[in-house]
Tab-separated table of C-alpha atoms in Angstrom:
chain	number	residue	atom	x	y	z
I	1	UNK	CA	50.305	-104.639	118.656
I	2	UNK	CA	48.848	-108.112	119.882
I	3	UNK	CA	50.190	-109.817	122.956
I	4	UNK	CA	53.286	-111.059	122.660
I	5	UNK	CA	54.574	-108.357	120.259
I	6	UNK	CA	52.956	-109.586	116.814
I	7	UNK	CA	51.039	-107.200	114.903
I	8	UNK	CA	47.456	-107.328	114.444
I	9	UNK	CA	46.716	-107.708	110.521
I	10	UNK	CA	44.992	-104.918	108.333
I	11	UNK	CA	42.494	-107.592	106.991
I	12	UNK	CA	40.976	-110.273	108.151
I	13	UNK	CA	40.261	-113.089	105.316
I	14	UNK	CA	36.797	-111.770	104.761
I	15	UNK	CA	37.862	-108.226	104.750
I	16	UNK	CA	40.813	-108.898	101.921
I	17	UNK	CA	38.253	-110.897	100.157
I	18	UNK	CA	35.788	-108.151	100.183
I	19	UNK	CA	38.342	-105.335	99.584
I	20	UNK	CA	39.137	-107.214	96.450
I	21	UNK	CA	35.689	-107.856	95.060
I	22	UNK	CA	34.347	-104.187	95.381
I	23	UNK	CA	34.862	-101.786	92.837
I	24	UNK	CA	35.431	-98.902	95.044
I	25	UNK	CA	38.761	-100.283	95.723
I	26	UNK	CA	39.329	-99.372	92.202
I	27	UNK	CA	37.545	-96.093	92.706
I	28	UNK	CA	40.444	-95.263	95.630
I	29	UNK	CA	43.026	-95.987	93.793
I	30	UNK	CA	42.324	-94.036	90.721
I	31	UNK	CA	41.188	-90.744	93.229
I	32	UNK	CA	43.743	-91.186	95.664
I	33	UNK	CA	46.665	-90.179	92.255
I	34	UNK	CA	44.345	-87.989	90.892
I	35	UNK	CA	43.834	-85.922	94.436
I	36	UNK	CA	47.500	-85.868	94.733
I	37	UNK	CA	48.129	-84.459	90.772
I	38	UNK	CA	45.316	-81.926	91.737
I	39	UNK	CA	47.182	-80.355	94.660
I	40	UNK	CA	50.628	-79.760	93.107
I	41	UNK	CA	48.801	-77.834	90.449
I	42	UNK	CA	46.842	-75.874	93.277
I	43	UNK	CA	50.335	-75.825	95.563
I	44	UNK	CA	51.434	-74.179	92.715
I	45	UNK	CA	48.878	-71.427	91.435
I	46	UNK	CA	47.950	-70.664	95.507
I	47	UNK	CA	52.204	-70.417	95.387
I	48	UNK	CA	52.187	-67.516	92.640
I	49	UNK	CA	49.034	-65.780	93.650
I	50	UNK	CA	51.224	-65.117	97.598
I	51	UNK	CA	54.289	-64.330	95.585
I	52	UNK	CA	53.023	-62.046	92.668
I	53	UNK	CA	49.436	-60.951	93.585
I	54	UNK	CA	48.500	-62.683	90.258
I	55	UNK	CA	46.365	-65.134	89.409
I	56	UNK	CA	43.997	-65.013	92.071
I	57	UNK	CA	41.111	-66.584	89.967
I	58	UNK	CA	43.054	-69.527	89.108
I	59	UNK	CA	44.080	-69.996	92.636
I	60	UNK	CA	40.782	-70.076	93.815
I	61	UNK	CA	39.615	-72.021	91.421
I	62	UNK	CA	42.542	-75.180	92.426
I	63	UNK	CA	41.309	-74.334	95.837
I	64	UNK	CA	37.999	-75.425	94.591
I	65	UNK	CA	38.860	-78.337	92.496
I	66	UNK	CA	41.142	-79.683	95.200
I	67	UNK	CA	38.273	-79.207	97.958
I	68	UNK	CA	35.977	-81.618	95.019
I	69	UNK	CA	38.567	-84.161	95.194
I	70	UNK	CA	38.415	-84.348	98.539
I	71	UNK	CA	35.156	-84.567	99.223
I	72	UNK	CA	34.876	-86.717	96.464
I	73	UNK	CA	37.482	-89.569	97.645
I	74	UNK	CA	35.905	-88.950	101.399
I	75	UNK	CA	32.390	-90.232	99.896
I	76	UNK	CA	33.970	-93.113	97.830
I	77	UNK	CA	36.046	-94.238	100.766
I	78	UNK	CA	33.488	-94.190	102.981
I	79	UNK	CA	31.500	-96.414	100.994
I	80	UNK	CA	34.419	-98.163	100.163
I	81	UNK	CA	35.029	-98.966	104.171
I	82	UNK	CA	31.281	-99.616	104.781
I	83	UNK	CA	31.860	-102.666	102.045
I	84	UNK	CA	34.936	-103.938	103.616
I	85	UNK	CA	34.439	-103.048	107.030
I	86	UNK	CA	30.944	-102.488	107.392
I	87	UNK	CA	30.899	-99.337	108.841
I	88	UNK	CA	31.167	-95.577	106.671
I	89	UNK	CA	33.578	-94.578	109.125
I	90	UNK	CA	35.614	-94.693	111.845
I	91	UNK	CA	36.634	-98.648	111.134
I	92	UNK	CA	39.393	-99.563	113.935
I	93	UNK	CA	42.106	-100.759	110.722
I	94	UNK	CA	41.199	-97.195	109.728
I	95	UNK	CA	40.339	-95.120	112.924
I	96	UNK	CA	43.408	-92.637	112.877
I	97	UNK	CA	43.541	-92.091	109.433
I	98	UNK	CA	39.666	-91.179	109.584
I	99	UNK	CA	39.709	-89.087	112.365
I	100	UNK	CA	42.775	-87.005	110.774
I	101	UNK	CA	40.566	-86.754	107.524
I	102	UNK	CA	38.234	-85.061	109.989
I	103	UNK	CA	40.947	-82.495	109.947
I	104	UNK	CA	41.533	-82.216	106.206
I	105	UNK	CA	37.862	-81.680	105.481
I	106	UNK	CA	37.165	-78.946	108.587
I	107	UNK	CA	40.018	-76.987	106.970
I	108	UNK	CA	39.324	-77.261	103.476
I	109	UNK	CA	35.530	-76.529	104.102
I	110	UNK	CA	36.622	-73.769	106.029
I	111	UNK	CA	38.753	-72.390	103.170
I	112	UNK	CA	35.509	-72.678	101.020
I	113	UNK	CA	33.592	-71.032	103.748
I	114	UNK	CA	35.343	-68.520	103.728
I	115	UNK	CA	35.327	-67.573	100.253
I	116	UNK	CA	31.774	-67.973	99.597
I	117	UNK	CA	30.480	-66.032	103.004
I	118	UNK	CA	33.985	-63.103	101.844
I	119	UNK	CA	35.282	-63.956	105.194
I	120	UNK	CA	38.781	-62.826	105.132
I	121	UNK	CA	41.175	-61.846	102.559
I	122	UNK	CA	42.425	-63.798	99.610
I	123	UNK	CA	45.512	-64.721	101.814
I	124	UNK	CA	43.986	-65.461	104.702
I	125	UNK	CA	41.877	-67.823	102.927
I	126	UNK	CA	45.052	-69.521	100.947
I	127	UNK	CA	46.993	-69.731	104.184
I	128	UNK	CA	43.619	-71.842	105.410
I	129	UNK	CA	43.397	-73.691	102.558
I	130	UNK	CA	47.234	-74.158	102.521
I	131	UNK	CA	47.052	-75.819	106.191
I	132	UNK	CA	44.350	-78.247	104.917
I	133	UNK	CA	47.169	-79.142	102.427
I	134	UNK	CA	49.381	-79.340	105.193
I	135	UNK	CA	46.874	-81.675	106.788
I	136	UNK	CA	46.297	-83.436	103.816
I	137	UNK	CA	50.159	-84.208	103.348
I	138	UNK	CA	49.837	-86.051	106.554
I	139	UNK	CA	47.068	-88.045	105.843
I	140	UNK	CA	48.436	-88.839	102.638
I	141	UNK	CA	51.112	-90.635	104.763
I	142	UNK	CA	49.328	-92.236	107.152
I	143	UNK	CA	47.240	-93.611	104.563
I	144	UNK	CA	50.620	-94.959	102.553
I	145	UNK	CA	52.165	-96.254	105.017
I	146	UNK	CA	48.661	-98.504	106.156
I	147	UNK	CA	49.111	-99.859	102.802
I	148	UNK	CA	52.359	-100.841	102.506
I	149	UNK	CA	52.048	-102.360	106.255
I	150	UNK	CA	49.176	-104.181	104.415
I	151	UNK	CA	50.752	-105.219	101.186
I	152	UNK	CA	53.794	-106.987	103.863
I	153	UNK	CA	51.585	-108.575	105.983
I	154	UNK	CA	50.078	-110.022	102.825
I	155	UNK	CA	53.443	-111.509	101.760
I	156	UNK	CA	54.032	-115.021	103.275
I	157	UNK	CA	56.102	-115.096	105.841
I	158	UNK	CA	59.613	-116.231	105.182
I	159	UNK	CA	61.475	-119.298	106.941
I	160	UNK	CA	63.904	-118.808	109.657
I	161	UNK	CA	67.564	-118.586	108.226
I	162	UNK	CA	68.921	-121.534	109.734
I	163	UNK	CA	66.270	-123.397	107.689
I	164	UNK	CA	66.638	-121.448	104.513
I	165	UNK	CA	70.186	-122.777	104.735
I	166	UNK	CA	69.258	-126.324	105.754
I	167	UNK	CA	67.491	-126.004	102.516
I	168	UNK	CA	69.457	-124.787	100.098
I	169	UNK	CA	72.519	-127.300	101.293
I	170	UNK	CA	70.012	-130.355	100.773
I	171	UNK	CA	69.426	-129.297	96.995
């Protein structure tokens, strides 16, 4: 919040108009689905590996792929904020969400981690990865909602409703 209760604005001009000219907007937005499709197949093999004991290849394998994604959209979006905001990280429109991606990637490279160094068993390294989902969820949200509190601050702003009415009674 500004003074006098307004809200400070995603974008500036220059940011929108750079946001819209690079490709790695594109890039986001094609990664950020894709991510998402990638954990409810992992949610869901990690899911029957802790309920049956089977299936622990495939499990670790979505642990894997989901873990690519990440790191994958992390790398795009920081070049992706370095073009709009010119900085890789940490950009005050973006500082929260960042810093709880922090999060997401300590616990998913942890999960990794511990696979590759056999730290742990099979569980314990699911119930890692499974909090970096957790994690993930969250910054998932955050991330939404920053975009839909952009997309209405992009919207015009409508007229007061005494003179929508003064308006519409003149036609």
């Amino acid at each position: 919040m500004q003074r006098g209760g307004t809200t400070k604005p995603l974008y500036t001009a220059d940011e929108r108009r750079r946001r819209d000219a690079t490709r790695w907007t594109l890039v986001q937005g094609v990664l950020a689905p894709l991510q998402f499709a990638v954990l409810l197949v992992s949610l869901a093999l990690v899911g029957r590996y802790l309920a049956t004991g089977e299936g622990l290849w495939a499990a670790t394998a979505s642990v894997l792929a989901k873990t690519a994604a990440l790191y994958a959209i992390m790398v795009t979006g920081s070049i992706w904020e370095k073009a709009v905001f010119g900085r890789y990280l940490f950009a005050p429109a973006f500082y929260w969400e960042d810093m709880v991606s922090m999060l997401v990637l300590a616990l998913h490279t942890a999960s990794v981690a511990m696979l590759v160094l056999h730290w742990g068993s099979p569980a314990a390294r699911f119930a890692v990865a499974l909090a970096g989902y957790a994690a993930y969820a969250v910054n998932a949200a955050q991330f939404v909602l920053k975009l839909r509190t952009a997309r209405l601050q992009a919207r015009p702003p409508e007229p007061p409703a005494p003179l929508l009415r003064a308006a519409e009674a003149a036609r």
